[in-house]
mmCIF file of C-alpha atoms in Angstrom:
data_model
loop_
_atom_site.group_PDB
_atom_site.id
_atom_site.type_symbol
_atom_site.label_atom_id
_atom_site.label_comp_id
_atom_site.label_asym_id
_atom_site.label_seq_id
_atom_site.Cartn_x
_atom_site.Cartn_y
_atom_site.Cartn_z
ATOM 1 C CA UNK A 53 -15.600 3.837 20.449
ATOM 2 C CA UNK A 54 -15.369 0.226 19.274
ATOM 3 C CA UNK A 55 -12.479 -2.128 19.974
ATOM 4 C CA UNK A 56 -11.413 -1.815 16.321
ATOM 5 C CA UNK A 57 -11.195 1.987 16.609
ATOM 6 C CA UNK A 58 -8.901 1.784 19.643
ATOM 7 C CA UNK A 59 -6.351 -0.591 18.096
ATOM 8 C CA UNK A 60 -3.085 1.325 17.542
ATOM 9 C CA UNK A 61 -1.458 -1.256 15.240
ATOM 10 C CA UNK A 62 -2.228 -3.285 12.131
ATOM 11 C CA UNK A 63 -4.105 -6.431 13.172
ATOM 12 C CA UNK A 64 -5.906 -9.295 11.446
ATOM 13 C CA UNK A 65 -9.566 -8.226 11.217
ATOM 14 C CA UNK A 66 -10.953 -11.493 12.548
ATOM 15 C CA UNK A 67 -14.286 -9.900 13.548
ATOM 16 C CA UNK A 68 -15.274 -9.020 9.964
ATOM 17 C CA UNK A 69 -17.739 -11.534 8.471
ATOM 18 C CA UNK A 70 -16.372 -13.244 5.396
ATOM 19 C CA UNK A 71 -14.141 -16.124 4.386
ATOM 20 C CA UNK A 72 -11.669 -17.746 6.747
ATOM 21 C CA UNK A 73 -8.425 -15.847 7.265
ATOM 22 C CA UNK A 74 -6.016 -16.889 4.529
ATOM 23 C CA UNK A 75 -8.832 -17.176 1.976
ATOM 24 C CA UNK A 76 -9.814 -13.532 1.404
ATOM 25 C CA UNK A 77 -9.834 -12.351 -2.224
ATOM 26 C CA UNK A 78 -10.591 -9.009 -3.863
ATOM 27 C CA UNK A 79 -14.318 -9.764 -4.264
ATOM 28 C CA UNK A 80 -14.632 -10.496 -0.519
ATOM 29 C CA UNK A 81 -12.650 -7.367 0.370
ATOM 30 C CA UNK A 82 -14.743 -5.193 -1.985
ATOM 31 C CA UNK A 83 -17.942 -6.488 -0.355
ATOM 32 C CA UNK A 84 -17.025 -5.144 3.114
ATOM 33 C CA UNK A 85 -19.486 -2.343 3.978
ATOM 34 C CA UNK A 86 -17.832 1.060 4.302
ATOM 35 C CA UNK A 87 -17.336 1.431 8.042
ATOM 36 C CA UNK A 88 -14.637 4.122 7.861
ATOM 37 C CA UNK A 89 -11.838 1.667 8.621
ATOM 38 C CA UNK A 90 -8.766 0.911 6.480
ATOM 39 C CA UNK A 91 -8.514 -2.723 5.343
ATOM 40 C CA UNK A 92 -5.975 -4.620 3.252
ATOM 41 C CA UNK A 93 -5.521 -8.282 2.303
ATOM 42 C CA UNK A 94 -2.085 -9.925 2.347
ATOM 43 C CA UNK A 95 -1.692 -13.640 1.605
ATOM 44 C CA UNK A 96 -5.463 -13.956 1.933
ATOM 45 C CA UNK A 97 -5.533 -12.475 5.461
ATOM 46 C CA UNK A 98 -7.737 -9.415 6.041
ATOM 47 C CA UNK A 99 -5.947 -6.730 8.089
ATOM 48 C CA UNK A 100 -7.205 -3.490 9.599
ATOM 49 C CA UNK A 101 -4.860 -0.518 9.985
ATOM 50 C CA UNK A 102 -5.174 2.431 12.338
ATOM 51 C CA UNK A 103 -6.017 5.805 10.815
ATOM 52 C CA UNK A 104 -2.915 7.719 9.709
ATOM 53 C CA UNK A 105 -1.765 10.610 11.882
ATOM 54 C CA UNK A 106 -1.782 14.188 10.648
ATOM 55 C CA UNK A 107 2.021 14.075 10.348
ATOM 56 C CA UNK A 108 1.760 10.911 8.256
ATOM 57 C CA UNK A 109 -0.801 12.596 5.992
ATOM 58 C CA UNK A 110 1.426 15.669 5.619
ATOM 59 C CA UNK A 111 4.443 13.587 4.546
ATOM 60 C CA UNK A 112 2.281 11.527 2.193
ATOM 61 C CA UNK A 113 0.855 14.682 0.640
ATOM 62 C CA UNK A 114 4.305 16.169 0.054
ATOM 63 C CA UNK A 115 5.589 13.002 -1.635
ATOM 64 C CA UNK A 116 2.416 12.676 -3.717
ATOM 65 C CA UNK A 117 2.628 16.336 -4.777
ATOM 66 C CA UNK A 118 6.274 16.098 -5.764
ATOM 67 C CA UNK A 119 5.877 12.823 -7.683
ATOM 68 C CA UNK A 120 2.649 13.936 -9.363
ATOM 69 C CA UNK A 121 4.207 17.167 -10.579
ATOM 70 C CA UNK A 122 7.340 15.397 -11.842
ATOM 71 C CA UNK A 123 5.545 12.438 -13.472
ATOM 72 C CA UNK A 124 2.723 14.520 -14.964
ATOM 73 C CA UNK A 125 4.942 17.340 -16.293
ATOM 74 C CA UNK A 126 7.260 14.824 -17.939
ATOM 75 C CA UNK A 127 4.291 12.869 -19.343
ATOM 76 C CA UNK A 128 5.598 9.639 -17.780
ATOM 77 C CA UNK A 129 2.430 8.202 -16.250
ATOM 78 C CA UNK A 130 0.045 8.659 -13.319
ATOM 79 C CA UNK A 131 0.402 9.037 -9.556
ATOM 80 C CA UNK A 132 -2.206 8.008 -6.971
ATOM 81 C CA UNK A 133 -2.533 8.440 -3.203
ATOM 82 C CA UNK A 134 -4.266 6.301 -0.604
ATOM 83 C CA UNK A 135 -6.905 5.118 -0.482
ATOM 84 C CA UNK A 136 -6.338 3.480 -3.877
ATOM 85 C CA UNK A 137 -6.913 -0.266 -4.025
ATOM 86 C CA UNK A 138 -4.122 -2.240 -5.669
ATOM 87 C CA UNK A 139 -4.811 -5.903 -6.399
ATOM 88 C CA UNK A 140 -1.252 -7.195 -6.625
ATOM 89 C CA UNK A 141 -2.408 -10.758 -7.250
ATOM 90 C CA UNK A 142 -4.730 -13.377 -5.771
ATOM 91 C CA UNK A 143 -5.005 -12.779 -2.033
ATOM 92 C CA UNK A 144 -3.052 -9.479 -2.034
ATOM 93 C CA UNK A 145 -5.029 -6.209 -2.009
ATOM 94 C CA UNK A 146 -3.175 -3.205 -0.578
ATOM 95 C CA UNK A 147 -3.477 0.567 -0.381
ATOM 96 C CA UNK A 148 0.017 2.067 -0.634
ATOM 97 C CA UNK A 149 0.373 5.623 0.648
ATOM 98 C CA UNK A 150 1.522 6.702 -2.830
ATOM 99 C CA UNK A 151 1.921 4.726 -6.054
ATOM 100 C CA UNK A 152 3.113 5.386 -9.588
ATOM 101 C CA UNK A 153 1.942 3.705 -12.786
ATOM 102 C CA UNK A 154 4.141 4.507 -15.780
ATOM 103 C CA UNK A 155 2.689 4.941 -19.279
ATOM 104 C CA UNK A 156 3.579 1.438 -20.434
ATOM 105 C CA UNK A 157 1.430 -0.011 -17.628
ATOM 106 C CA UNK A 158 -1.583 2.324 -17.727
ATOM 107 C CA UNK A 159 -3.702 -0.666 -18.794
ATOM 108 C CA UNK A 160 -3.415 -1.866 -15.175
ATOM 109 C CA UNK A 161 -5.673 0.989 -14.053
ATOM 110 C CA UNK A 162 -9.307 -0.112 -13.819
ATOM 111 C CA UNK A 163 -12.304 1.904 -12.664
ATOM 112 C CA UNK A 164 -12.227 0.543 -9.095
ATOM 113 C CA UNK A 165 -8.588 -0.404 -8.612
ATOM 114 C CA UNK A 166 -5.146 -1.037 -10.036
ATOM 115 C CA UNK A 167 -4.684 -4.660 -11.100
ATOM 116 C CA UNK A 168 -1.055 -5.754 -11.052
ATOM 117 C CA UNK A 169 2.176 -4.284 -9.804
ATOM 118 C CA UNK A 170 2.623 -0.506 -9.753
ATOM 119 C CA UNK A 171 6.000 0.730 -10.952
ATOM 120 C CA UNK A 172 6.651 2.407 -7.588
ATOM 121 C CA UNK A 173 5.010 2.128 -4.178
ATOM 122 C CA UNK A 174 5.705 4.421 -1.236
ATOM 123 C CA UNK A 175 4.847 3.549 2.361
ATOM 124 C CA UNK A 176 5.218 6.063 5.193
ATOM 125 C CA UNK A 177 6.071 4.225 8.402
ATOM 126 C CA UNK A 178 4.305 4.975 11.638
ATOM 127 C CA UNK A 179 4.551 3.104 14.933
ATOM 128 C CA UNK A 180 1.250 1.317 14.246
ATOM 129 C CA UNK A 181 2.063 0.199 10.687
ATOM 130 C CA UNK A 182 5.850 -0.251 10.727
ATOM 131 C CA UNK A 183 5.940 -4.005 11.280
ATOM 132 C CA UNK A 184 3.240 -4.643 8.671
ATOM 133 C CA UNK A 185 4.890 -2.359 6.075
ATOM 134 C CA UNK A 186 8.345 -3.882 6.602
ATOM 135 C CA UNK A 187 7.234 -7.519 6.611
ATOM 136 C CA UNK A 188 3.856 -8.522 5.178
ATOM 137 C CA UNK A 189 3.577 -5.681 2.666
ATOM 138 C CA UNK A 190 7.239 -5.815 1.658
ATOM 139 C CA UNK A 191 6.805 -9.532 0.961
ATOM 140 C CA UNK A 192 3.613 -8.849 -1.029
ATOM 141 C CA UNK A 193 5.341 -6.179 -3.137
ATOM 142 C CA UNK A 194 8.253 -8.524 -3.739
ATOM 143 C CA UNK A 195 5.911 -11.407 -4.734
ATOM 144 C CA UNK A 196 4.160 -9.077 -7.181
ATOM 145 C CA UNK A 197 7.539 -7.902 -8.529
ATOM 146 C CA UNK A 198 6.953 -4.189 -7.825
ATOM 147 C CA UNK A 199 10.167 -2.704 -9.300
ATOM 148 C CA UNK A 200 10.688 -0.022 -6.648
ATOM 149 C CA UNK A 201 9.530 0.353 -3.018
ATOM 150 C CA UNK A 202 10.271 3.502 -1.021
ATOM 151 C CA UNK A 203 10.080 3.199 2.762
ATOM 152 C CA UNK A 204 9.747 6.595 4.429
ATOM 153 C CA UNK A 205 10.577 6.968 8.131
ATOM 154 C CA UNK A 206 9.504 10.530 9.004
ATOM 155 C CA UNK A 207 10.783 10.439 12.594
ATOM 156 C CA UNK A 208 14.302 9.764 11.316
ATOM 157 C CA UNK A 209 14.038 11.864 8.128
ATOM 158 C CA UNK A 210 14.980 8.792 6.077
ATOM 159 C CA UNK A 211 13.755 7.439 2.754
ATOM 160 C CA UNK A 212 15.054 3.959 1.949
ATOM 161 C CA UNK A 213 14.882 3.037 -1.733
ATOM 162 C CA UNK A 214 14.449 -0.663 -2.426
ATOM 163 C CA UNK A 215 14.883 -1.860 -6.006
ATOM 164 C CA UNK A 216 13.987 -5.268 -7.358
ATOM 165 C CA UNK A 217 17.000 -7.306 -8.473
ATOM 166 C CA UNK A 218 16.870 -11.009 -9.300
ATOM 167 C CA UNK A 219 13.409 -11.304 -7.748
ATOM 168 C CA UNK A 220 14.344 -9.693 -4.416
ATOM 169 C CA UNK A 221 14.786 -6.204 -3.028
ATOM 170 C CA UNK A 222 18.140 -4.503 -2.628
ATOM 171 C CA UNK A 223 18.496 -1.272 -0.671
ATOM 172 C CA UNK A 224 20.085 1.672 -2.426
#
């Protein structure tokens, strides 16, 4: 097992060959060989996340299933689950656990990724990703003006709904 596989939290992936941290872009990220790890870029910094737990995957699957059925049956748009690359803007490439693109923004869906802000992103918190999801990724979603961000805390049975108002998030 490599050092990267033993890391229980989101960390800057300084060992990956590429541009200096703070200068990563989508093209650099897309060029990383598939090594089975989960990478994201926030503010040009390449991060590696630990693999999600089975409980995390179960919660993600339930939310995806519910949203997909609701959105698809109503003909409102499309729903995707991780790993789906979302290029929020220069230097921000994330893989939300679940994301929704409404019909009026379907042009943001490309063959390899979503380019631009989804209409909804959902992140399921785990001990290893909590800080990253509540700080770096929240800031990235806010910068990209993602209208709605759901933060799911399975251990507490809580879903916090953040909505964009005047350029910043407000909790409902």
